[in-house]
Short mmCIF file of C-alpha atoms and ligand atoms in Angstrom, two decimals:
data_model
loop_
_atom_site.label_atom_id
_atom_site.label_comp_id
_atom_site.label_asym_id
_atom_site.label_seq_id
_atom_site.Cartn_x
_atom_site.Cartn_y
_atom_site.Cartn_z
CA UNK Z 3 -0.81 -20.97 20.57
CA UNK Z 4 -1.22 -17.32 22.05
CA UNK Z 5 -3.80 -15.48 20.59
CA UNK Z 6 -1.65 -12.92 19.33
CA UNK Z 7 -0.56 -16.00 16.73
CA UNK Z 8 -4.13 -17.07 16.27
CA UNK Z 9 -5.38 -14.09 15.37
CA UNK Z 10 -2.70 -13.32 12.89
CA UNK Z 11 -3.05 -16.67 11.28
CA UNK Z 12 -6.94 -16.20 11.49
CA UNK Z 13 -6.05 -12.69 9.32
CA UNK Z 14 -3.45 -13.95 7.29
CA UNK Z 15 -5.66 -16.87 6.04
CA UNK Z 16 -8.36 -14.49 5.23
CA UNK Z 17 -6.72 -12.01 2.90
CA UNK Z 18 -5.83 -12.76 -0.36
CA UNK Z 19 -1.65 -13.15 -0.91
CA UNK Z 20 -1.09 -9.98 -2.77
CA UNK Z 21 -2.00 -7.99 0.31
CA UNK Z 22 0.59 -6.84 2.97
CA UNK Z 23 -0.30 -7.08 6.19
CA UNK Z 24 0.69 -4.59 8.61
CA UNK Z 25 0.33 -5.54 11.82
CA UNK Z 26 0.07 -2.01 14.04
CA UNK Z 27 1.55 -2.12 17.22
CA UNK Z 28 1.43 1.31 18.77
CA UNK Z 29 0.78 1.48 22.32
CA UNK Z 30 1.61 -2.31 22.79
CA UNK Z 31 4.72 -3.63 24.46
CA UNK Z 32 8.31 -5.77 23.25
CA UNK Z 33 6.68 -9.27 24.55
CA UNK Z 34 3.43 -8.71 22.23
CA UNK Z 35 5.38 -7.47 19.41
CA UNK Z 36 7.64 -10.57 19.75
CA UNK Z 37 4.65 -13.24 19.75
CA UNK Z 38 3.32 -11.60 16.54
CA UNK Z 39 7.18 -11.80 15.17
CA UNK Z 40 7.54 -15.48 16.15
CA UNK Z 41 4.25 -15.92 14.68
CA UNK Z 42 6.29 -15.17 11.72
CA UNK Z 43 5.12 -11.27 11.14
CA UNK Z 44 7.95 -9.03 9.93
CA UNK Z 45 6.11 -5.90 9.01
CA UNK Z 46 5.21 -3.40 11.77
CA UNK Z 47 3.01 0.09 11.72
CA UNK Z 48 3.76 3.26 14.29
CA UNK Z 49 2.35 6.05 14.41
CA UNK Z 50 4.37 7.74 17.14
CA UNK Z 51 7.66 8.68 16.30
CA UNK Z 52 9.14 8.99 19.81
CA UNK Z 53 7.50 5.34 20.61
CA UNK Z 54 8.66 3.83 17.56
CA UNK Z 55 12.06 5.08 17.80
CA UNK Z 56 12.40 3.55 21.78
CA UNK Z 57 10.78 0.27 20.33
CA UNK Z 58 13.06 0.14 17.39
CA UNK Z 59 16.44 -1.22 19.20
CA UNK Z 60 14.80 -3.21 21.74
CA UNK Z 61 13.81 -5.77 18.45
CA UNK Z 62 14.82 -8.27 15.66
CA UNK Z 63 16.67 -6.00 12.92
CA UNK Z 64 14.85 -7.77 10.26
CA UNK Z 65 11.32 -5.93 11.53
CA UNK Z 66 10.55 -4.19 8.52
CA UNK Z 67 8.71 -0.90 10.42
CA UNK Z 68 6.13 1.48 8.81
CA UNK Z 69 5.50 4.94 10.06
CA UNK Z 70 1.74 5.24 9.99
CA UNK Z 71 0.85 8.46 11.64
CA UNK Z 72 1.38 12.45 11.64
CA UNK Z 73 5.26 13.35 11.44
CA UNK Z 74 6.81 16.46 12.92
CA UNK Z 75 9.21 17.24 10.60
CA UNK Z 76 12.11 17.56 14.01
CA UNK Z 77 11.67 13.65 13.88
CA UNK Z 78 12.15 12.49 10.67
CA UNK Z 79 16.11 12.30 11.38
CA UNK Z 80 15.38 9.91 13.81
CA UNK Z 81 13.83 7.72 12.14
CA UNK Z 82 14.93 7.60 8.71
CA UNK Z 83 17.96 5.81 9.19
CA UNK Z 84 15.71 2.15 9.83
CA UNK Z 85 12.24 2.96 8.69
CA UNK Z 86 11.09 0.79 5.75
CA UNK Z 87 8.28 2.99 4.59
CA UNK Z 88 6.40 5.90 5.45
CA UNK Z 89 2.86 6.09 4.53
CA UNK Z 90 1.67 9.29 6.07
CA UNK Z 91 2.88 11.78 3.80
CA UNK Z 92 0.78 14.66 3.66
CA UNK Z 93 2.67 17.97 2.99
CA UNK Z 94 5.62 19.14 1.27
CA UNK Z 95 7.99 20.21 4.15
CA UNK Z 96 7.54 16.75 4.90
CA UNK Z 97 8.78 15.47 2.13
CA UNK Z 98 11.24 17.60 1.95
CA UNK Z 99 12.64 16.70 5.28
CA UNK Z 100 12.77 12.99 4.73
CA UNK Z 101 14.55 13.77 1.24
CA UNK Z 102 17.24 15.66 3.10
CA UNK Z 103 17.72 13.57 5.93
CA UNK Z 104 17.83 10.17 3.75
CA UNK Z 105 19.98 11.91 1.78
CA UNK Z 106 22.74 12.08 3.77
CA UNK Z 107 22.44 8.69 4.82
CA UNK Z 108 22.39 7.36 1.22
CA UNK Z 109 19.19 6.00 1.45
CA UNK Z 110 15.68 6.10 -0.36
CA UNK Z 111 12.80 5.89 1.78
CA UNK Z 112 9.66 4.50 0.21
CA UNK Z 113 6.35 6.69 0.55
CA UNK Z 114 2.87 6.95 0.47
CA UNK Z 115 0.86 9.93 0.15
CA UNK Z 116 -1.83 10.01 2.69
CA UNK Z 117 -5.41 11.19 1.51
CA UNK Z 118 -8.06 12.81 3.10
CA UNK Z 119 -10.86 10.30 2.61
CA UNK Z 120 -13.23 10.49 5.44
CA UNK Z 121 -16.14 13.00 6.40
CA UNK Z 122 -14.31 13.34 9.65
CA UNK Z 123 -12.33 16.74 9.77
CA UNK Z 124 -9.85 14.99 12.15
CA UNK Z 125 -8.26 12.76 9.93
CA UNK Z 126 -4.46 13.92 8.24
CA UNK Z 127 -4.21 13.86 4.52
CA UNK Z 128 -3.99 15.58 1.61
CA UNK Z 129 -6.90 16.50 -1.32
CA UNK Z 130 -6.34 16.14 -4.95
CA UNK Z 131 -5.74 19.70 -5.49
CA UNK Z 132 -3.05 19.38 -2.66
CA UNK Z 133 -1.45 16.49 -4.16
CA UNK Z 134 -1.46 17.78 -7.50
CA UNK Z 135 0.08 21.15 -6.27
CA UNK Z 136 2.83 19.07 -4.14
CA UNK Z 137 3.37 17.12 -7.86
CA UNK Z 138 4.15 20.16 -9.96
CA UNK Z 139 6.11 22.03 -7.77
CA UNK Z 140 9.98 21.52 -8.96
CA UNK Z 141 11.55 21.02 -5.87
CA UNK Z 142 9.64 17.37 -5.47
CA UNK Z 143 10.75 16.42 -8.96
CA UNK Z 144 14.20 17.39 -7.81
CA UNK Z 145 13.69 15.05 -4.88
CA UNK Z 146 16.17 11.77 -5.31
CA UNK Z 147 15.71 10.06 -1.93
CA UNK Z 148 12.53 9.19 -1.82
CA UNK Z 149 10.46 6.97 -3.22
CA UNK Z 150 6.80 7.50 -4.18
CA UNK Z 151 5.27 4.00 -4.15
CA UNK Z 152 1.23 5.02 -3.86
CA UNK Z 153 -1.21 6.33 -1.55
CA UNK Z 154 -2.96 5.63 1.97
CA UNK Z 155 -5.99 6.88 3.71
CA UNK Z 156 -8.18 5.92 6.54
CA UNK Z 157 -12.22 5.74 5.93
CA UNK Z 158 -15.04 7.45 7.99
CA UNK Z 159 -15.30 5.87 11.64
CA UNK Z 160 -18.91 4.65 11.08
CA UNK Z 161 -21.26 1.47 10.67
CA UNK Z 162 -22.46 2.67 7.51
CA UNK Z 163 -20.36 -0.25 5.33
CA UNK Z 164 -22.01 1.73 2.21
CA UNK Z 165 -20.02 4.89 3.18
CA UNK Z 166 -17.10 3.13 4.07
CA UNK Z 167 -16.83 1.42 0.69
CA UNK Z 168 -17.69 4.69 -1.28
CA UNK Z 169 -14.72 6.16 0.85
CA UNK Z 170 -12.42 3.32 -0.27
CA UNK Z 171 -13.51 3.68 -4.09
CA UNK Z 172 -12.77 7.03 -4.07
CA UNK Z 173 -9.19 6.33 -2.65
CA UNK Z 174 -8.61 3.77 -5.66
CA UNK Z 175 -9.81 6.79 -7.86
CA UNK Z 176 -7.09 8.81 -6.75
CA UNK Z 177 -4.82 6.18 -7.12
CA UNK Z 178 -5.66 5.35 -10.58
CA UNK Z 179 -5.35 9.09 -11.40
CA UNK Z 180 -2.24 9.29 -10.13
CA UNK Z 181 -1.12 6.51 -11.81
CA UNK Z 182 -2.19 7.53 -15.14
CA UNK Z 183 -1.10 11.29 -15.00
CA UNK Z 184 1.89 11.22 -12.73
CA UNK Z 185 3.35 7.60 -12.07
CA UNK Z 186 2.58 6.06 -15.22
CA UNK Z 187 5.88 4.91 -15.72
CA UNK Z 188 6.75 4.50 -12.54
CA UNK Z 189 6.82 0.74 -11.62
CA UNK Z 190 7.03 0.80 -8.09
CA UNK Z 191 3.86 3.33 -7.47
CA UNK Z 192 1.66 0.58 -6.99
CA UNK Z 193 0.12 0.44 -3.04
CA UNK Z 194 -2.61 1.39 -2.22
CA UNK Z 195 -2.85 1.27 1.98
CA UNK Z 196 -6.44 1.05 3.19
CA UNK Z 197 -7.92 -1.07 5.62
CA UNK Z 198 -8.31 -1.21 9.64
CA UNK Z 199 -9.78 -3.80 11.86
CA UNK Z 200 -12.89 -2.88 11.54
CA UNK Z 201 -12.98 -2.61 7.78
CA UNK Z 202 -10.35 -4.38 5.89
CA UNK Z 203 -12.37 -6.67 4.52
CA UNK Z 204 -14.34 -4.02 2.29
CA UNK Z 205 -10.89 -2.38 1.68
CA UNK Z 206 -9.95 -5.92 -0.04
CA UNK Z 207 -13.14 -5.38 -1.97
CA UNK Z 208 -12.11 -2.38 -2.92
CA UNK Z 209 -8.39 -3.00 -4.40
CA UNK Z 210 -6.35 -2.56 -1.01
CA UNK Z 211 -3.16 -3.65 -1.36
CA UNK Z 212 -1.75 -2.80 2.11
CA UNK Z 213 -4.20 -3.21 5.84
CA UNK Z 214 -2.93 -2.12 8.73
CA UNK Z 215 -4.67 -3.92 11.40
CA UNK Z 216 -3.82 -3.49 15.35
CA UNK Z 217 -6.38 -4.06 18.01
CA UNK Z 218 -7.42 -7.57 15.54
CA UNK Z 219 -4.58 -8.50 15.83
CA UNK Z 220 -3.32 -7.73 19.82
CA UNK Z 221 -6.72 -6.82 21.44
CA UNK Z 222 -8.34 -3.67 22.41
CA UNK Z 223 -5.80 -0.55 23.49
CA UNK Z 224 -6.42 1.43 26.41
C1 LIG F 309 -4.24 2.69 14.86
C2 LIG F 309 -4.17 2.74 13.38
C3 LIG F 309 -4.53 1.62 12.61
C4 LIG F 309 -5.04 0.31 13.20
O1 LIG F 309 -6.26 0.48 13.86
P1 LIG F 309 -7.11 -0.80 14.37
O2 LIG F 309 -8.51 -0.31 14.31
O3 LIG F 309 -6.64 -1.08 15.74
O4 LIG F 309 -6.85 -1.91 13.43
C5 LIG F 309 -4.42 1.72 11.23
N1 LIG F 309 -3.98 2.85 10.63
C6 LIG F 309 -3.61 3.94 11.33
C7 LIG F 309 -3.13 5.14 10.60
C8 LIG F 309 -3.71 3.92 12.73
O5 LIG F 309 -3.35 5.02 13.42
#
């Protein structure tokens, strides 16, 4: 077995069934991509729209593909026509873009909306004041191609597991909010994306339902 396999069965064994795996595979090439999809994974993260939409032909249709980083909103026609879900949503003209251009394909794109979590001022995402302020405004309620199915956010870069984990609460916070104020009847709001190689396993701990793991999975990038 290639290691690529092993690794993903190593993972897979580890979490508990109710969390998705997504195995992210930026910067890696088609024969890596296709050991971890005869390993049996189907769900892929990007976070380069120009490199996800030159992977995207070269590979098995049935490659469910999440878009994981910051969008230009002169891309999103490119890639909503295969994208399963996109999980970096962190401004309205965003949104607004993928709800036009799925529109006229007669699709609904599932999203997340990405939070701001971490100390680190480099990280995308919106606040709650943000969020609640992209919620109210009636052109997103108007919005019928698109999909809000929960949040994602990415924790302080750190070995301080105690920050880490108060980073993840605080995204389940938000989600819960959410939940109760804006999606309460709303069945399919219900991920909540956190989790890297480094620190999935407090994620879990912390409710993740969705990790996105890369260099775990196919080794270090450079
Ligand atoms: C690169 C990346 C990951 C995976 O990072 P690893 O540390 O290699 O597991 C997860 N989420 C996002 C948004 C990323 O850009």
């Amino acid at each position: 077995m290639s290691n690529i396999a092993e690794n993903l069965n190593r993972i897979k064994a580890e979490i508990p069934e109710n969390v998705k795996l997504v195995a992210v595979s930026k910067t890696k090439g088609l024969p890596e991509i296709m050991e971890a999809y005869q390993a049996g994974q189907r769900v892929f993260g990007e976070n380069k729209a120009q490199e996800l939409i030159a992977k995207q032909p070269e590979l098995p249709a049935d490659i469910q593909w999440h878009f994981i980083g910051h969008l230009q909103t002169n891309k999103v026609k490119y890639i909503t026509p295969f994208v399963s879900m996109i999980e970096s949503v962190d401004r309205m003209k965003i949104l607004q873009e993928i709800n036009k251009q799925a529109m006229q394909i007669n699709r609904i794109i599932p999203c997340l909306l990405q939070f701001h979590i971490a100390e680190e001022e480099t990280k995308f995402g919106l606040d709650m004041k943000e969020a609640e302020e992209l919620l109210t405004n009636s052109s997103f309620k108007s919005f019928q191609s698109i999909s809000i199915c929960g949040v994602m956010g990415m924790a302080t870069f750190t070995e301080d597991f105690t920050q880490v984990k108060r980073e993840f609460a605080h995204l389940r916070a938000i989600f819960q909010h959410l939940k109760e104020k804006w999606f309460a009847d709303a069945p399919d709001f219900r991920e909540i994306s956190m989790g890297m190689s480094g620190d999935y396993q407090i994620a879990i701990e912390e409710g993740s339902t969705m990790i996105r793991v890369g260099s775990k999975i196919f080794g270090q990038r450079y």
